[in-house]
CSV table of C-alpha atoms in Angstrom, one decimal:
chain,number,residue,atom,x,y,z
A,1,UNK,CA,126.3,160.6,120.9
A,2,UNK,CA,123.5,160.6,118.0
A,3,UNK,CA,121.6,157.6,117.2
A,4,UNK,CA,122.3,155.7,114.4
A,5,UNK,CA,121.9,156.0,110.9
A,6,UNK,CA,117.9,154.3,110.2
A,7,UNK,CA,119.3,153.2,107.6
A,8,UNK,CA,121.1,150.3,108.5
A,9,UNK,CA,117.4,149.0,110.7
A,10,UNK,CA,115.5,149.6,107.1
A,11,UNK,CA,117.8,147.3,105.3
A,12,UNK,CA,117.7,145.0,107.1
A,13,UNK,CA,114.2,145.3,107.3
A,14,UNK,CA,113.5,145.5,103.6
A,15,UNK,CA,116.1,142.8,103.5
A,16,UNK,CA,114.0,140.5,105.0
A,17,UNK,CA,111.0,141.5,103.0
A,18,UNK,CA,112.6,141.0,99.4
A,19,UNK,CA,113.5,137.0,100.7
A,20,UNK,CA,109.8,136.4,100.6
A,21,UNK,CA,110.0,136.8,96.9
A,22,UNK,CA,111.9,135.0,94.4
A,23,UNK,CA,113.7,138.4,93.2
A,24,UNK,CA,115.6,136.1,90.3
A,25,UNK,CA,112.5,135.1,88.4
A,26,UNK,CA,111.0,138.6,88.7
A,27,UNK,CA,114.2,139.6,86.8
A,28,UNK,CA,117.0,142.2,87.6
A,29,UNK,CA,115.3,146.2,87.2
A,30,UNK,CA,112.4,145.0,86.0
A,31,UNK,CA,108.9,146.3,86.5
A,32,UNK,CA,107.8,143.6,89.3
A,33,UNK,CA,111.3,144.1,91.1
A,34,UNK,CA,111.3,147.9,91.1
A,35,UNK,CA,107.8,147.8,92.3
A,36,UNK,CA,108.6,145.4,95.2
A,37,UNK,CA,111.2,147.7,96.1
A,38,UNK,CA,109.2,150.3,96.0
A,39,UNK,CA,106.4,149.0,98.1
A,40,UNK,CA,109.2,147.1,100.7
A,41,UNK,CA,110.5,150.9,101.1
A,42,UNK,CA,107.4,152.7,101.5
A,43,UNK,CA,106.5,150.7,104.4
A,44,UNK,CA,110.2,151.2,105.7
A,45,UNK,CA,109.7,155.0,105.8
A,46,UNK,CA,106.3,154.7,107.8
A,47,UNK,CA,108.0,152.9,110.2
A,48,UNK,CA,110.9,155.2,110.2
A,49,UNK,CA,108.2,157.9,110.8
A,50,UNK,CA,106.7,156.5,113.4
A,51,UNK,CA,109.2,154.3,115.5
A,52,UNK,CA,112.9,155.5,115.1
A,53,UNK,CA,114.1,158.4,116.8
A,54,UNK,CA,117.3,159.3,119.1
A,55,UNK,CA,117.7,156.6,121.6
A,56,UNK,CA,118.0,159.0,124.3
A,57,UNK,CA,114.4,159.8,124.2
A,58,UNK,CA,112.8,156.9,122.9
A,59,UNK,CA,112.6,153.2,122.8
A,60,UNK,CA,113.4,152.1,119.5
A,61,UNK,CA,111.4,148.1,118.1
A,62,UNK,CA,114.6,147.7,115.9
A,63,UNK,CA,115.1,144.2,116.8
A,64,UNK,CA,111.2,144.1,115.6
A,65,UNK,CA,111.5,145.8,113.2
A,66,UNK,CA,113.9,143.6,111.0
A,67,UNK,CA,112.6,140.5,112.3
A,68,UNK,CA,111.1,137.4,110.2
A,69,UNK,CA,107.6,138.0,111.2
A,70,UNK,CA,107.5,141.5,111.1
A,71,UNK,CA,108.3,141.0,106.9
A,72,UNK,CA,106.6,138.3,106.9
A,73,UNK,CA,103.6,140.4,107.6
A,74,UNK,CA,104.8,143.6,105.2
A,75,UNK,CA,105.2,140.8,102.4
A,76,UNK,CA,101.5,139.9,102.9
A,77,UNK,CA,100.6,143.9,102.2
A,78,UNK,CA,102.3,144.0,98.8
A,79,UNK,CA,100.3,143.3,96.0
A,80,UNK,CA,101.9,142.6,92.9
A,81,UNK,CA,99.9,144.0,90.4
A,82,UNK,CA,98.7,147.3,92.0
A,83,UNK,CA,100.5,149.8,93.9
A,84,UNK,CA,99.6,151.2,97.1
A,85,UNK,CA,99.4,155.2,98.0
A,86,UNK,CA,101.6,156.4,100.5
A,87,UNK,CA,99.3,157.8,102.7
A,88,UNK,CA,97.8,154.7,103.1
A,89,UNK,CA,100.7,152.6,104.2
A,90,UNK,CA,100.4,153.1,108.1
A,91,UNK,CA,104.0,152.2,110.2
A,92,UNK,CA,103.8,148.4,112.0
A,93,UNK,CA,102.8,148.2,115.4
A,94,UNK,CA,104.9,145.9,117.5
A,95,UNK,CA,103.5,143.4,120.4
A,96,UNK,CA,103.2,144.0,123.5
A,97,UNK,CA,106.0,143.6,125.8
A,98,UNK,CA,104.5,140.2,128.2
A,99,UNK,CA,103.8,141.4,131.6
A,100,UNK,CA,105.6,140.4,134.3
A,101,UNK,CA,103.1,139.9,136.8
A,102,UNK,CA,101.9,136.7,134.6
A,103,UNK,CA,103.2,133.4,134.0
A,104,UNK,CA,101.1,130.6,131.8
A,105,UNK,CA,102.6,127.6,131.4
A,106,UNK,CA,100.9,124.4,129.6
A,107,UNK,CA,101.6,120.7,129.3
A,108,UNK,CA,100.3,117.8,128.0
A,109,UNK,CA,101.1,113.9,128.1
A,110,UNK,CA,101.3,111.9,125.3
A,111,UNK,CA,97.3,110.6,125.8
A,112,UNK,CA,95.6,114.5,125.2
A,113,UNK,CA,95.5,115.4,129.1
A,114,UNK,CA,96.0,118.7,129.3
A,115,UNK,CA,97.2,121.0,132.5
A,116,UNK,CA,97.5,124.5,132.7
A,117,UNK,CA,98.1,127.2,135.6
A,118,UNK,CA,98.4,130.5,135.2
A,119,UNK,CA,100.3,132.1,137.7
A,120,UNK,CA,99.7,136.2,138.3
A,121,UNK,CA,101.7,138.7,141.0
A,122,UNK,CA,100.9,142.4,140.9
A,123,UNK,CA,103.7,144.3,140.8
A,124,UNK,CA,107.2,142.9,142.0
A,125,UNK,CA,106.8,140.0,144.1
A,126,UNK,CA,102.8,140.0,145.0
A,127,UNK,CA,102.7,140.8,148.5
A,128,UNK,CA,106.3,140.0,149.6
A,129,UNK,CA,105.1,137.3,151.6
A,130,UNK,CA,105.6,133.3,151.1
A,131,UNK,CA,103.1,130.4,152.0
A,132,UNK,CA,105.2,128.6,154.6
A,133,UNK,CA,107.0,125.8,153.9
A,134,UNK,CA,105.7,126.2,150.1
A,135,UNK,CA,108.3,128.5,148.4
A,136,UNK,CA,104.9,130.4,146.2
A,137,UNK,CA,105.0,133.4,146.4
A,138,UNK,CA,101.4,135.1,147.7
A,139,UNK,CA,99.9,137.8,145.0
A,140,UNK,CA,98.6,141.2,146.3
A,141,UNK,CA,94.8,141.6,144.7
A,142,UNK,CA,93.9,144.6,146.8
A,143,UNK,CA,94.8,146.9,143.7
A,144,UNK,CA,92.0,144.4,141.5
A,145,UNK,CA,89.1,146.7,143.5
A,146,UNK,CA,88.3,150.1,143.3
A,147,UNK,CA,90.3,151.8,146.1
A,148,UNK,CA,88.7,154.9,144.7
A,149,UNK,CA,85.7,154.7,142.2
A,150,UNK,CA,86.5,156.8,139.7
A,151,UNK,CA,89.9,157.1,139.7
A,152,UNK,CA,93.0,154.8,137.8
A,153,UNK,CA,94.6,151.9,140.0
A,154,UNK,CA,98.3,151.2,139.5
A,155,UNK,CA,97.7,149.9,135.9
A,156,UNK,CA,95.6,152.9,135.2
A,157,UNK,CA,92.4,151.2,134.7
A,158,UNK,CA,89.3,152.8,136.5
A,159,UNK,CA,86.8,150.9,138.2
A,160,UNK,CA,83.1,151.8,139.8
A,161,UNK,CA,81.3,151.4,143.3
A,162,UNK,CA,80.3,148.0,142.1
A,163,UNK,CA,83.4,147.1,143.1
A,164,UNK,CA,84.8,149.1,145.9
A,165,UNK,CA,86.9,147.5,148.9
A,166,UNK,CA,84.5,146.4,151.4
A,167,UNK,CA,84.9,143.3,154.6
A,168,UNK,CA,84.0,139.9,152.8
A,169,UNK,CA,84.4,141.3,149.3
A,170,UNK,CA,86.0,139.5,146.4
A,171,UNK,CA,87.9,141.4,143.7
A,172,UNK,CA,86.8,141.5,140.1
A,173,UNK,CA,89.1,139.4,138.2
A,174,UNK,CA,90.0,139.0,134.2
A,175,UNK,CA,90.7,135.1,134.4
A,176,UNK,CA,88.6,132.7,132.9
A,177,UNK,CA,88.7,128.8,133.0
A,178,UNK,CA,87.3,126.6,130.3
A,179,UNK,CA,86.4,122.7,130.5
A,180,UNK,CA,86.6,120.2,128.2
């Protein structure tokens, strides 16, 4: 079965632009409105460009796409008094997925403490193996070294001699911890 028609995504979308406007004081066809229309449209067809496709083949930020913050963020481009080219309006780029290897939580009582812990397993459940009597899960690091200097890990990130596996060894790690 085909995709969808774009259209219904880009209505949406431009929907959600136009309510960041007061389209009644800006009057019904009038210059301002046709122009907002205009630039609410142009970006539309970027994104269309770049992002929709058969669903089949690709995966498809609709729900992105026609979201608040996404027109929240297209409103921001559109200047009122000056119309932007079409080849410089570049299709949205949506956020990263959050990985699930990583869980940060933070709390805070009502006198400023603050906790945090941030929680990482590569890949599906770490190691597979649970600290008895504990229920936590135990992460799998090894893939944190270079098992081959040189060459992409699981994540395809390449790292150098400097840290190769070797007895005694700890892995490089991305984490940081702040004081205050």
């Amino acid at each position: 079965m085909p995709p969808p028609s774009s259209g219904g995504v880009h209505i949406a979308q431009m929907l959600n632009v136009f309510k960041q406007f007061d389209l009644t004081s800006l009057g019904h066809n009038s210059a301002s409105t046709i122009h907002l229309m205009s630039e609410a449209m142009r970006q539309a067809y970027a994104d269309r460009s770049k992002h929709l496709g058969d669903p089949d083949f690709n995966q498809m930020p609709d729900k992105w796409l026609t979201s608040e913050e996404y027109a929240n963020q297209t409103a921001a481009k559109i200047k009122m008094d000056k119309a932007r080219s079409s080849k410089d309006v570049n299709s949205g780029t949506p956020a990263l997925p959050e990985s699930p290897d990583t869980t940060h939580s933070s709390v805070m009582d009502k006198f400023g403490n603050v906790v945090s812990n941030t929680y990482s397993l590569n890949y599906s459940y770490g190691s597979g193996i649970v600290a008895k009597g504990t229920g936590i899960l135990l992460n799998n690091v090894m893939d944190d070294f270079s098992a081959k200097p040189g060459s992409p890990n699981g994540y395809g990130l390449v790292g150098g001699e400097a840290n190769a596996i070797a007895p005694k060894k700890r892995a490089l790690s991305s984490m940081t911890q702040g004081d205050t």
